[in-house]
Amino acid sequence: MALKVLSALDTARTQYYHFKAIIIAGMGLFTDAYDLFCIPPVMRLIGRIYYNDEEYKGVIPPDVVSIMVGISLLGTVIGQLVFGRLGDRFGRRRVYGVALMLMVTSSIGCGFSIGRTRKCVLTSLCFFRFLLGIGIGGDYPLSATIMSEFANKRTRGSFIAAVFSMQGFGILASSAVTLVVCKIFELASRSSHIISTPPDEADLAWRLILMLGAIPAAMTYYWRMLMPETARYTALVEQNVRQAVKDMEKVLDVSVHQLTEECEFVPSPPSYGLVSKRFLSHHGRDLFACAAAWFLVDIVFYSTNLFQSKIYNIFLLDKHHKPLNAYKEAFRIAEFQAVLAICSTIPGYWGTVFLIDRIGRVKIQIMGFFCMAICLFAIGIPYNKYWSNHTNAGFLFLYGLTFFFSNFGPNTTTFIVPAELFPARFRSTCHGISGAAGKVGAIIGSVGFLWASQSTQKTEVETGYHKGIGMTNSLVILGGICVLGMVLTFFFTPETNGRSLEENENEEETNELCFLGCFNKSDDRAYLSAVAASQ
């Protein structure tokens, strides 16, 4: 028996509160992208300030960079697991604000990293980046789950994708803030023309860039606290239908008779736990599909920094091929990131927003994996013979396409599907498990492949690295990972498009959808209705 309040949510017209929820839920992901993409220019400034000696010549050693990147991603893994579980145990709303405040305070803490010596600053920065990672990780399952449970059935995919697309605006914001701060400090500095030694105030510039990222997230904290608990959690997990009706009446323009039950109805209590044979039997394959796809795409998505040092070097010389000062180096890096976001990243996000409820999740995910593989093979196979000496417009075009099809593809869909596929009492937990698997892949991609991609010739290895398998082999392996993701999606990932969350969590129906159903030539909804009718 379906609850009227949930049916009303599924059929409700798109209204103001949906868009408000997108902004509020998306602000955590906005902060996530801001902190991720402000780090390359910040690390450039830190290198010029704290490693400005004959041994390092303004470049942070690769082992320090790896620790800095890996520690924040490790925090994200922990945050997704812990906050995902807490979201199912104590409610989405109760832990939602905690994750956001952890992000805000740790962002400010990054700017206040203690001391002026190399070891002291980097140690404290790693500590606060770890805490920031926990907060960011916690925001992933909560934002996705809340948006999926508030959305209507017809446009649910677009709404969750719109939440995730806030990352694109976070990238732009980080670039804009870096551009403005670096330009202001350069103009105000009397020694900005000196290339070898950055001025003392440069130490304030990178701290300010990190701290400013906390402002948008802090501004939305009040609105997060005003959001009611989702009706699905209140009705299905807490089994309080009356409270669910009251909460929805406050935020959605739905008539009372659409929400009020004709007879007192209390949903059945949970019949099995997360760690049980029955859960594995009914949802184990779905959890494997979500976690594995997210793991594979993050290996590839986060390994794109393989190219960054080579691309950045093009922009880090003036027109006379002379080095730039510290401010201009950070400015150029942020400028490149902004251009890439505008031309590639953001269009990819919004391609998913506009088309996901028309095409379906599985088709977009398969297409994205396929196109990413083609781009990586096109860069990787001729890399040593051509691209290594011709980092030109063609190279940048293929590089941009990998970002476009990751976002108009598995990078977005892997965020959406776990929020739609599992029962309400496990939804946040399973999303957190899937996301944690993804961030393990991110550690492999951003740290492991960075070292593995080094040349097989010792004389060609970059300073501080060891011999690796070479860029060509690394890129071909990444392309193969995309092919594996495409195959895994085709055989294991169920299509959730056009179905209510309660229909998706029906074990018998879900099992019918994992195989070829998404490629049926008939209308998806007609196919799904036929499956349901056959049960």
Coordinates of C-alpha atoms in Angstrom, one line a residue:
M1 CA 0.0 0.0 0.0
A2 CA 1.6 3.3 -1.1
L3 CA 1.5 6.3 1.2
K4 CA -0.4 9.3 -0.2
V5 CA 2.3 11.7 1.0
L6 CA 5.0 9.9 -1.0
S7 CA 2.7 9.6 -4.0
A8 CA 2.1 13.4 -3.8
L9 CA 5.8 14.0 -3.7
D10 CA 6.3 11.9 -6.8
T11 CA 3.6 13.7 -8.8
A12 CA 4.1 17.2 -7.4
R13 CA 4.8 19.9 -10.0
T14 CA 8.2 21.5 -10.0
Q15 CA 8.1 24.5 -7.7
Y16 CA 10.2 27.1 -5.8
Y17 CA 11.2 24.8 -3.0
H18 CA 12.8 22.3 -5.3
F19 CA 15.2 25.0 -6.7
K20 CA 15.9 26.2 -3.2
A21 CA 16.8 22.7 -2.1
I22 CA 19.2 22.4 -5.1
I23 CA 21.1 25.5 -3.9
I24 CA 21.1 24.5 -0.3
A25 CA 22.1 20.9 -0.9
G26 CA 24.6 21.9 -3.7
M27 CA 26.6 24.3 -1.6
G28 CA 28.5 21.5 0.1
L29 CA 29.6 20.2 -3.4
F30 CA 30.4 23.8 -4.4
T31 CA 32.8 24.0 -1.4
D32 CA 34.2 20.6 -2.3
A33 CA 35.1 21.8 -5.8
Y34 CA 36.4 25.1 -4.5
D35 CA 38.8 23.4 -2.1
L36 CA 39.9 20.8 -4.7
F37 CA 40.7 23.3 -7.5
C38 CA 42.2 26.1 -5.5
I39 CA 44.9 23.7 -4.3
P40 CA 47.1 23.7 -7.6
P41 CA 47.7 27.5 -7.5
V42 CA 47.9 27.5 -3.7
M43 CA 50.6 24.7 -3.8
R44 CA 52.5 26.8 -6.4
L45 CA 52.5 29.7 -3.9
I46 CA 53.5 27.5 -1.0
G47 CA 56.3 26.0 -3.1
R48 CA 57.7 29.4 -4.0
I49 CA 57.5 30.6 -0.4
Y50 CA 58.7 27.6 1.6
Y51 CA 60.8 25.7 -0.9
N52 CA 62.6 28.7 -2.4
D53 CA 66.2 27.3 -2.1
E54 CA 68.8 25.8 -4.3
E55 CA 67.7 22.2 -3.6
Y56 CA 64.0 22.6 -4.5
K57 CA 64.0 25.8 -6.5
G58 CA 60.4 26.7 -5.6
V59 CA 58.9 23.3 -6.4
I60 CA 57.3 21.2 -3.7
P61 CA 58.7 17.6 -3.6
P62 CA 56.3 15.0 -5.1
D63 CA 56.2 13.0 -1.9
V64 CA 54.9 16.0 0.0
V65 CA 52.3 16.7 -2.8
S66 CA 51.2 13.1 -2.7
I67 CA 50.7 13.2 1.1
M68 CA 48.8 16.5 0.8
V69 CA 46.4 15.1 -1.9
G70 CA 46.1 11.7 -0.3
I71 CA 45.3 12.9 3.2
S72 CA 42.3 14.9 2.2
L73 CA 40.9 12.1 0.0
L74 CA 41.4 9.7 3.0
G75 CA 39.4 12.1 5.1
T76 CA 36.7 12.0 2.4
V77 CA 36.5 8.2 2.5
I78 CA 36.0 8.3 6.3
G79 CA 33.4 11.1 6.1
Q80 CA 31.3 9.3 3.5
L81 CA 31.2 6.1 5.5
V82 CA 30.6 7.7 8.9
F83 CA 28.1 10.4 7.9
G84 CA 26.4 8.1 5.4
R85 CA 25.6 5.7 8.2
L86 CA 24.6 8.5 10.6
G87 CA 22.2 9.9 8.0
D88 CA 20.3 6.6 8.2
R89 CA 20.5 6.2 11.9
F90 CA 19.6 9.7 13.1
G91 CA 18.0 11.4 10.1
R92 CA 19.4 13.3 7.2
R93 CA 18.6 16.8 8.7
R94 CA 20.2 16.1 12.1
V95 CA 23.7 15.4 10.7
Y96 CA 23.4 17.6 7.6
G97 CA 24.5 20.8 9.4
V98 CA 27.3 19.0 11.2
A99 CA 29.0 18.1 8.0
L100 CA 28.7 21.7 6.7
M101 CA 30.0 23.3 9.8
L102 CA 33.0 20.9 9.8
M103 CA 33.7 22.0 6.2
V104 CA 33.5 25.7 7.2
T105 CA 35.7 25.5 10.3
S106 CA 38.3 23.3 8.6
S107 CA 38.5 25.6 5.6
I108 CA 39.2 28.5 8.0
G109 CA 41.7 26.3 9.8
C110 CA 43.6 25.7 6.6
G111 CA 44.1 29.4 6.3
F112 CA 45.3 29.7 9.9
S113 CA 47.9 26.9 9.4
I114 CA 50.3 27.4 12.3
G115 CA 53.8 28.9 12.0
R116 CA 56.0 30.1 9.3
T117 CA 58.4 27.2 9.0
R118 CA 58.0 24.6 6.3
K119 CA 57.3 21.5 8.5
C120 CA 55.0 23.4 10.8
V121 CA 52.8 24.9 8.1
L122 CA 52.5 21.8 6.0
T123 CA 51.8 19.5 9.0
S124 CA 49.0 21.8 10.2
L125 CA 47.7 22.2 6.7
C126 CA 47.5 18.4 6.2
F127 CA 45.6 18.1 9.5
F128 CA 43.0 20.7 8.5
R129 CA 42.7 19.3 5.0
F130 CA 42.0 15.9 6.5
L131 CA 39.2 17.4 8.6
L132 CA 37.9 19.2 5.5
G133 CA 37.9 15.9 3.7
I134 CA 35.7 14.3 6.4
G135 CA 33.2 17.2 6.1
I136 CA 33.2 17.0 2.3
G137 CA 32.8 13.2 2.4
G138 CA 29.8 13.6 4.8
D139 CA 28.1 16.0 2.5
Y140 CA 28.0 13.7 -0.5
P141 CA 25.5 11.0 0.7
L142 CA 23.4 13.6 2.6
S143 CA 23.0 16.0 -0.2
A144 CA 22.2 13.3 -2.8
T145 CA 19.7 11.5 -0.5
I146 CA 17.9 14.7 0.6
M147 CA 17.5 15.8 -3.0
S148 CA 16.3 12.4 -4.2
E149 CA 13.7 12.2 -1.4
F150 CA 12.3 15.7 -2.0
A151 CA 12.2 15.5 -5.8
N152 CA 9.3 14.4 -8.0
K153 CA 9.6 11.3 -10.1
R154 CA 9.6 13.0 -13.5
T155 CA 12.5 15.3 -12.9
R156 CA 14.4 13.6 -10.0
G157 CA 17.5 12.9 -12.1
S158 CA 17.8 16.5 -13.3
F159 CA 17.4 17.8 -9.7
I160 CA 20.2 15.5 -8.3
A161 CA 22.4 16.3 -11.3
A162 CA 21.8 20.0 -10.7
V163 CA 23.0 19.6 -7.1
F164 CA 26.1 17.9 -8.3
S165 CA 26.7 20.5 -11.0
M166 CA 27.3 23.1 -8.3
Q167 CA 30.8 21.7 -8.4
G168 CA 31.3 23.5 -11.7
F169 CA 30.4 26.8 -10.1
G170 CA 32.8 25.9 -7.2
I171 CA 35.6 25.5 -9.8
L172 CA 34.8 28.9 -11.3
A173 CA 34.6 30.5 -7.9
S174 CA 38.0 29.1 -6.8
S175 CA 39.6 30.4 -10.0
A176 CA 37.9 33.8 -9.7
V177 CA 39.0 34.2 -6.1
T178 CA 42.6 33.2 -6.9
L179 CA 42.7 35.6 -9.9
V180 CA 41.5 38.5 -7.8
V181 CA 43.6 37.8 -4.7
C182 CA 46.8 37.3 -6.7
K183 CA 46.2 40.4 -8.8
I184 CA 45.5 42.6 -5.8
F185 CA 48.6 41.3 -3.9
E186 CA 50.8 41.7 -7.0
L187 CA 49.6 45.3 -7.5
A188 CA 50.0 46.1 -3.9
S189 CA 53.5 44.5 -3.6
R190 CA 56.5 46.7 -4.2
S191 CA 58.6 43.6 -5.0
S192 CA 56.2 41.9 -7.4
H193 CA 58.8 42.3 -10.1
I194 CA 61.2 40.1 -8.3
I195 CA 61.0 36.6 -9.6
S196 CA 63.4 34.6 -7.3
T197 CA 62.1 35.6 -3.9
P198 CA 58.4 36.2 -3.3
P199 CA 57.4 39.0 -0.9
D200 CA 56.5 38.2 2.7
E201 CA 52.9 39.1 2.2
A202 CA 52.6 36.2 -0.4
D203 CA 52.2 34.0 2.7
L204 CA 48.9 35.7 3.4
A205 CA 47.6 35.4 -0.1
W206 CA 47.3 31.6 -0.2
R207 CA 45.8 31.6 3.3
L208 CA 43.2 34.1 2.2
I209 CA 42.3 32.0 -0.9
L210 CA 41.6 28.9 1.3
M211 CA 39.6 30.8 3.9
L212 CA 37.3 32.6 1.5
G213 CA 35.9 29.2 0.3
A214 CA 34.1 28.9 3.7
I215 CA 31.9 31.9 3.1
P216 CA 29.3 30.5 0.7
A217 CA 29.0 27.3 2.8
A218 CA 28.6 29.2 6.0
M219 CA 25.8 31.4 4.4
T220 CA 23.7 28.3 3.7
Y221 CA 24.0 26.8 7.2
Y222 CA 21.0 28.7 8.5
W223 CA 18.8 27.5 5.6
R224 CA 19.9 23.9 6.1
M225 CA 18.8 24.0 9.7
L226 CA 15.3 25.3 8.5
M227 CA 14.9 22.4 6.1
P228 CA 12.5 19.7 7.5
E229 CA 13.4 16.0 7.6
T230 CA 12.5 14.3 4.3
A231 CA 9.0 12.8 4.3
R232 CA 10.4 9.4 3.2
Y233 CA 12.7 9.2 6.2
T234 CA 10.0 10.3 8.6
A235 CA 7.4 8.0 7.2
L236 CA 9.4 4.9 6.2
V237 CA 12.2 4.9 8.8
E238 CA 10.8 6.7 11.8
Q239 CA 7.3 5.4 10.8
N240 CA 5.6 8.7 11.7
V241 CA 3.3 9.4 8.8
R242 CA 1.5 12.4 10.5
Q243 CA 4.8 14.3 11.0
A244 CA 5.8 13.6 7.4
V245 CA 2.5 15.1 6.2
K246 CA 3.0 18.2 8.4
D247 CA 6.6 18.7 7.2
M248 CA 5.6 18.5 3.5
E249 CA 2.7 20.9 4.0
K250 CA 5.2 23.5 5.2
V251 CA 7.5 23.4 2.2
L252 CA 5.5 22.2 -0.8
D253 CA 2.5 23.7 -2.5
V254 CA 0.3 20.5 -2.3
S255 CA -3.3 20.4 -1.1
V256 CA -3.9 18.8 2.2
H257 CA -6.2 16.0 0.8
Q258 CA -3.3 14.8 -1.3
L259 CA -1.2 14.2 1.8
T260 CA -3.6 13.0 4.5
E261 CA -4.2 9.3 4.8
E262 CA -7.8 8.0 4.7
C263 CA -7.0 5.5 7.3
E264 CA -4.2 5.2 9.9
F265 CA -1.4 3.4 8.3
V266 CA 2.0 2.6 9.8
P267 CA 4.7 1.1 7.5
S268 CA 6.1 -2.3 8.4
P269 CA 9.3 -2.2 10.5
P270 CA 12.6 -3.1 8.8
S271 CA 12.8 -6.9 8.4
Y272 CA 16.5 -7.2 7.9
G273 CA 19.7 -5.2 8.6
L274 CA 22.5 -3.8 6.5
V275 CA 24.9 -6.6 7.4
S276 CA 22.7 -9.6 6.6
K277 CA 22.4 -12.3 4.0
R278 CA 19.0 -10.9 2.9
F279 CA 20.5 -7.5 2.2
L280 CA 23.3 -9.0 0.2
S281 CA 20.8 -11.2 -1.7
H282 CA 18.5 -8.3 -2.6
H283 CA 20.8 -5.3 -2.8
G284 CA 24.4 -6.7 -2.9
R285 CA 24.6 -6.7 -6.7
D286 CA 23.3 -3.1 -6.9
L287 CA 25.8 -2.0 -4.2
F288 CA 28.6 -3.7 -6.1
A289 CA 27.6 -2.0 -9.4
C290 CA 27.4 1.5 -7.8
A291 CA 30.6 1.2 -5.8
A292 CA 32.6 -0.4 -8.6
A293 CA 31.5 2.2 -11.2
W294 CA 32.3 5.0 -8.9
F295 CA 35.7 3.4 -8.1
L296 CA 36.6 3.1 -11.7
V297 CA 35.6 6.6 -12.9
D298 CA 37.4 8.3 -10.0
I299 CA 40.6 6.5 -10.9
V300 CA 40.4 8.1 -14.3
F301 CA 38.9 11.4 -13.3
Y302 CA 41.5 12.2 -10.6
S303 CA 44.4 10.9 -12.7
T304 CA 44.0 13.8 -15.1
N305 CA 46.6 15.6 -13.1
L306 CA 49.1 13.5 -15.0
F307 CA 48.9 16.2 -17.7
Q308 CA 48.7 19.2 -15.4
S309 CA 52.4 19.8 -14.8
K310 CA 53.0 19.6 -18.6
I311 CA 50.1 21.9 -19.5
Y312 CA 50.8 24.4 -16.7
N313 CA 54.4 24.7 -17.9
I314 CA 53.1 26.3 -21.1
F315 CA 51.4 29.0 -19.2
L316 CA 54.2 29.6 -16.6
L317 CA 56.5 31.6 -18.9
D318 CA 56.1 35.1 -20.2
K319 CA 56.1 36.0 -23.9
H320 CA 59.9 36.1 -23.8
H321 CA 60.0 32.5 -22.3
K322 CA 61.2 33.8 -18.9
P323 CA 59.9 32.7 -15.5
L324 CA 57.1 34.5 -13.8
N325 CA 56.8 35.7 -10.2
A326 CA 54.8 33.7 -7.7
Y327 CA 51.6 35.7 -8.1
K328 CA 51.6 35.4 -11.9
E329 CA 52.3 31.7 -11.7
A330 CA 49.2 31.1 -9.5
F331 CA 47.2 33.6 -11.7
R332 CA 48.0 31.7 -14.9
I333 CA 47.1 28.3 -13.3
A334 CA 43.8 29.6 -12.1
E335 CA 43.1 31.2 -15.4
F336 CA 43.6 27.9 -17.2
Q337 CA 41.3 26.1 -14.8
A338 CA 38.6 28.7 -15.3
V339 CA 38.8 28.4 -19.1
L340 CA 38.6 24.6 -18.8
A341 CA 35.6 24.8 -16.5
I342 CA 33.7 27.1 -18.8
C343 CA 34.5 25.2 -22.1
S344 CA 34.4 21.7 -20.8
T345 CA 33.4 20.9 -17.2
I346 CA 30.3 23.0 -16.7
P347 CA 28.8 22.1 -20.2
G348 CA 29.3 18.4 -19.2
Y349 CA 27.4 18.8 -16.0
W350 CA 24.5 20.6 -17.6
G351 CA 24.3 18.2 -20.5
T352 CA 23.4 15.6 -17.8
V353 CA 21.0 17.9 -16.1
F354 CA 19.0 18.5 -19.3
L355 CA 19.1 15.0 -20.7
I356 CA 19.3 12.4 -17.9
D357 CA 15.5 12.1 -17.5
R358 CA 15.1 11.7 -21.2
I359 CA 17.9 9.3 -22.0
G360 CA 18.3 7.5 -18.7
R361 CA 21.2 7.0 -16.3
V362 CA 22.6 3.8 -17.7
K363 CA 22.9 5.0 -21.3
I364 CA 24.6 8.3 -20.2
Q365 CA 27.0 6.3 -18.0
I366 CA 27.9 3.9 -20.8
M367 CA 28.3 6.7 -23.3
G368 CA 30.5 8.7 -21.0
F369 CA 32.8 5.7 -20.2
F370 CA 33.1 4.9 -24.0
C371 CA 34.0 8.5 -25.0
M372 CA 36.5 8.9 -22.2
A373 CA 38.2 5.7 -23.3
I374 CA 38.4 7.0 -26.9
C375 CA 40.0 10.3 -25.8
L376 CA 42.5 8.5 -23.5
F377 CA 43.5 6.1 -26.2
A378 CA 43.8 9.0 -28.7
I379 CA 46.2 10.8 -26.3
G380 CA 48.0 7.8 -24.9
I381 CA 48.9 5.6 -27.9
P382 CA 50.7 8.3 -29.9
Y383 CA 51.9 10.2 -26.7
N384 CA 55.6 9.5 -26.9
K385 CA 55.8 10.0 -30.7
Y386 CA 53.7 13.2 -30.9
W387 CA 51.9 14.6 -28.0
S388 CA 54.9 14.8 -25.6
N389 CA 56.4 17.4 -27.9
H390 CA 53.2 19.0 -29.2
T391 CA 51.0 20.1 -26.3
N392 CA 48.9 22.1 -28.7
A393 CA 45.3 22.9 -29.3
G394 CA 44.6 19.3 -30.4
F395 CA 46.0 18.0 -27.1
L396 CA 44.0 20.5 -25.1
F397 CA 40.8 19.6 -27.1
L398 CA 41.1 15.9 -26.2
Y399 CA 42.0 16.8 -22.6
G400 CA 38.9 18.9 -22.4
L401 CA 36.7 16.2 -23.9
T402 CA 37.8 13.7 -21.1
F403 CA 36.4 16.2 -18.6
F404 CA 33.2 16.9 -20.6
F405 CA 32.3 13.2 -21.0
S406 CA 33.2 12.3 -17.4
N407 CA 30.7 14.9 -16.3
F408 CA 28.2 14.2 -19.1
G409 CA 28.7 10.6 -18.0
P410 CA 29.8 8.5 -15.1
N411 CA 31.2 11.2 -12.8
T412 CA 27.6 12.5 -12.4
T413 CA 25.6 9.4 -12.8
T414 CA 27.5 7.5 -10.1
F415 CA 26.4 10.3 -7.7
I416 CA 22.8 9.9 -8.8
V417 CA 22.1 6.2 -9.0
P418 CA 23.0 5.2 -5.4
A419 CA 20.6 7.9 -4.1
E420 CA 17.7 6.3 -6.1
L421 CA 18.3 2.6 -5.9
F422 CA 18.3 1.5 -2.2
P423 CA 15.6 1.4 0.5
A424 CA 15.1 4.5 2.6
R425 CA 16.6 2.9 5.7
F426 CA 19.8 2.1 3.8
R427 CA 19.9 4.9 1.2
S428 CA 22.4 7.2 2.8
T429 CA 24.7 4.4 4.0
C430 CA 24.8 2.7 0.6
H431 CA 25.5 6.1 -1.1
G432 CA 28.3 6.6 1.4
I433 CA 29.8 3.2 0.7
S434 CA 29.7 3.8 -3.0
G435 CA 31.3 7.2 -2.7
A436 CA 34.0 5.9 -0.4
A437 CA 34.9 3.3 -3.0
G438 CA 35.1 6.1 -5.5
K439 CA 37.5 8.1 -3.3
V440 CA 39.7 5.0 -2.9
G441 CA 39.9 5.1 -6.6
A442 CA 40.7 8.8 -6.5
I443 CA 43.7 8.1 -4.3
I444 CA 44.9 5.5 -6.8
G445 CA 44.4 7.9 -9.6
S446 CA 45.8 11.1 -8.2
V447 CA 48.7 9.5 -6.3
G448 CA 49.4 6.1 -7.7
F449 CA 49.2 7.0 -11.4
L450 CA 51.2 10.2 -10.8
W451 CA 54.2 8.1 -9.8
A452 CA 53.5 5.2 -12.2
S453 CA 53.4 7.5 -15.3
Q454 CA 57.0 8.5 -14.9
S455 CA 59.4 7.5 -17.7
T456 CA 60.9 4.1 -17.9
Q457 CA 64.3 5.8 -18.5
K458 CA 66.0 7.0 -15.4
T459 CA 67.5 10.0 -17.1
E460 CA 64.0 11.3 -18.1
V461 CA 62.4 10.9 -14.7
E462 CA 61.3 14.2 -13.1
T463 CA 63.1 15.3 -10.0
G464 CA 62.0 13.5 -6.8
Y465 CA 60.3 10.6 -8.7
H466 CA 61.2 7.0 -9.4
K467 CA 61.1 5.1 -12.7
G468 CA 57.6 4.2 -13.8
I469 CA 55.7 2.5 -16.6
G470 CA 55.6 5.6 -18.8
M471 CA 52.8 7.9 -19.8
T472 CA 51.7 5.9 -22.8
N473 CA 51.2 2.7 -20.7
S474 CA 49.5 4.7 -18.0
L475 CA 47.0 6.3 -20.4
V476 CA 46.2 3.1 -22.2
I477 CA 45.5 1.4 -18.8
L478 CA 43.2 4.3 -17.9
G479 CA 41.4 3.8 -21.2
G480 CA 41.1 0.2 -20.4
I481 CA 39.6 1.1 -17.0
C482 CA 36.9 3.1 -18.9
V483 CA 36.1 0.1 -21.1
L484 CA 35.8 -2.1 -18.0
G485 CA 33.4 0.6 -16.5
M486 CA 31.3 0.5 -19.6
V487 CA 31.0 -3.3 -19.5
L488 CA 30.2 -3.3 -15.8
T489 CA 27.5 -0.7 -16.3
F490 CA 26.0 -2.6 -19.1
F491 CA 25.7 -5.9 -17.2
F492 CA 25.1 -4.8 -13.6
T493 CA 23.7 -1.3 -13.3
P494 CA 19.9 -1.1 -13.2
E495 CA 18.0 1.8 -14.8
T496 CA 16.2 3.9 -12.3
N497 CA 14.6 6.4 -14.7
G498 CA 10.9 7.0 -14.6
R499 CA 10.3 5.1 -11.4
S500 CA 9.5 6.2 -7.8
L501 CA 12.1 5.5 -5.1
E502 CA 9.8 2.9 -3.6
E503 CA 9.5 1.1 -7.0
N504 CA 13.3 1.1 -7.3
E505 CA 13.8 -0.5 -3.9
N506 CA 11.4 -3.4 -4.8
E507 CA 13.8 -6.3 -4.9
E508 CA 12.0 -8.4 -7.4
E509 CA 11.4 -5.6 -9.9
T510 CA 14.9 -4.2 -9.6
N511 CA 16.4 -7.6 -10.4
E512 CA 14.6 -7.6 -13.8
L513 CA 16.2 -4.3 -14.8
C514 CA 19.9 -5.0 -14.7
F515 CA 20.2 -6.7 -18.0
L516 CA 19.6 -5.1 -21.4
G517 CA 16.4 -3.5 -20.2
C518 CA 17.8 0.0 -20.6
F519 CA 18.3 -0.7 -24.3
N520 CA 14.8 -1.8 -25.1
K521 CA 13.6 0.0 -28.2
S522 CA 10.2 0.6 -26.6
D523 CA 9.5 3.5 -24.3
D524 CA 11.3 3.1 -21.0
R525 CA 8.2 3.8 -18.9
A526 CA 6.1 1.3 -20.8
Y527 CA 8.8 -1.3 -20.3
L528 CA 9.0 -0.6 -16.6
S529 CA 5.2 -0.8 -16.3
A530 CA 5.1 -4.1 -18.1
V531 CA 7.7 -5.5 -15.7
A532 CA 5.7 -4.3 -12.7
A533 CA 2.5 -5.8 -14.1
S534 CA 4.1 -9.2 -14.7
Q535 CA 5.0 -9.6 -11.0

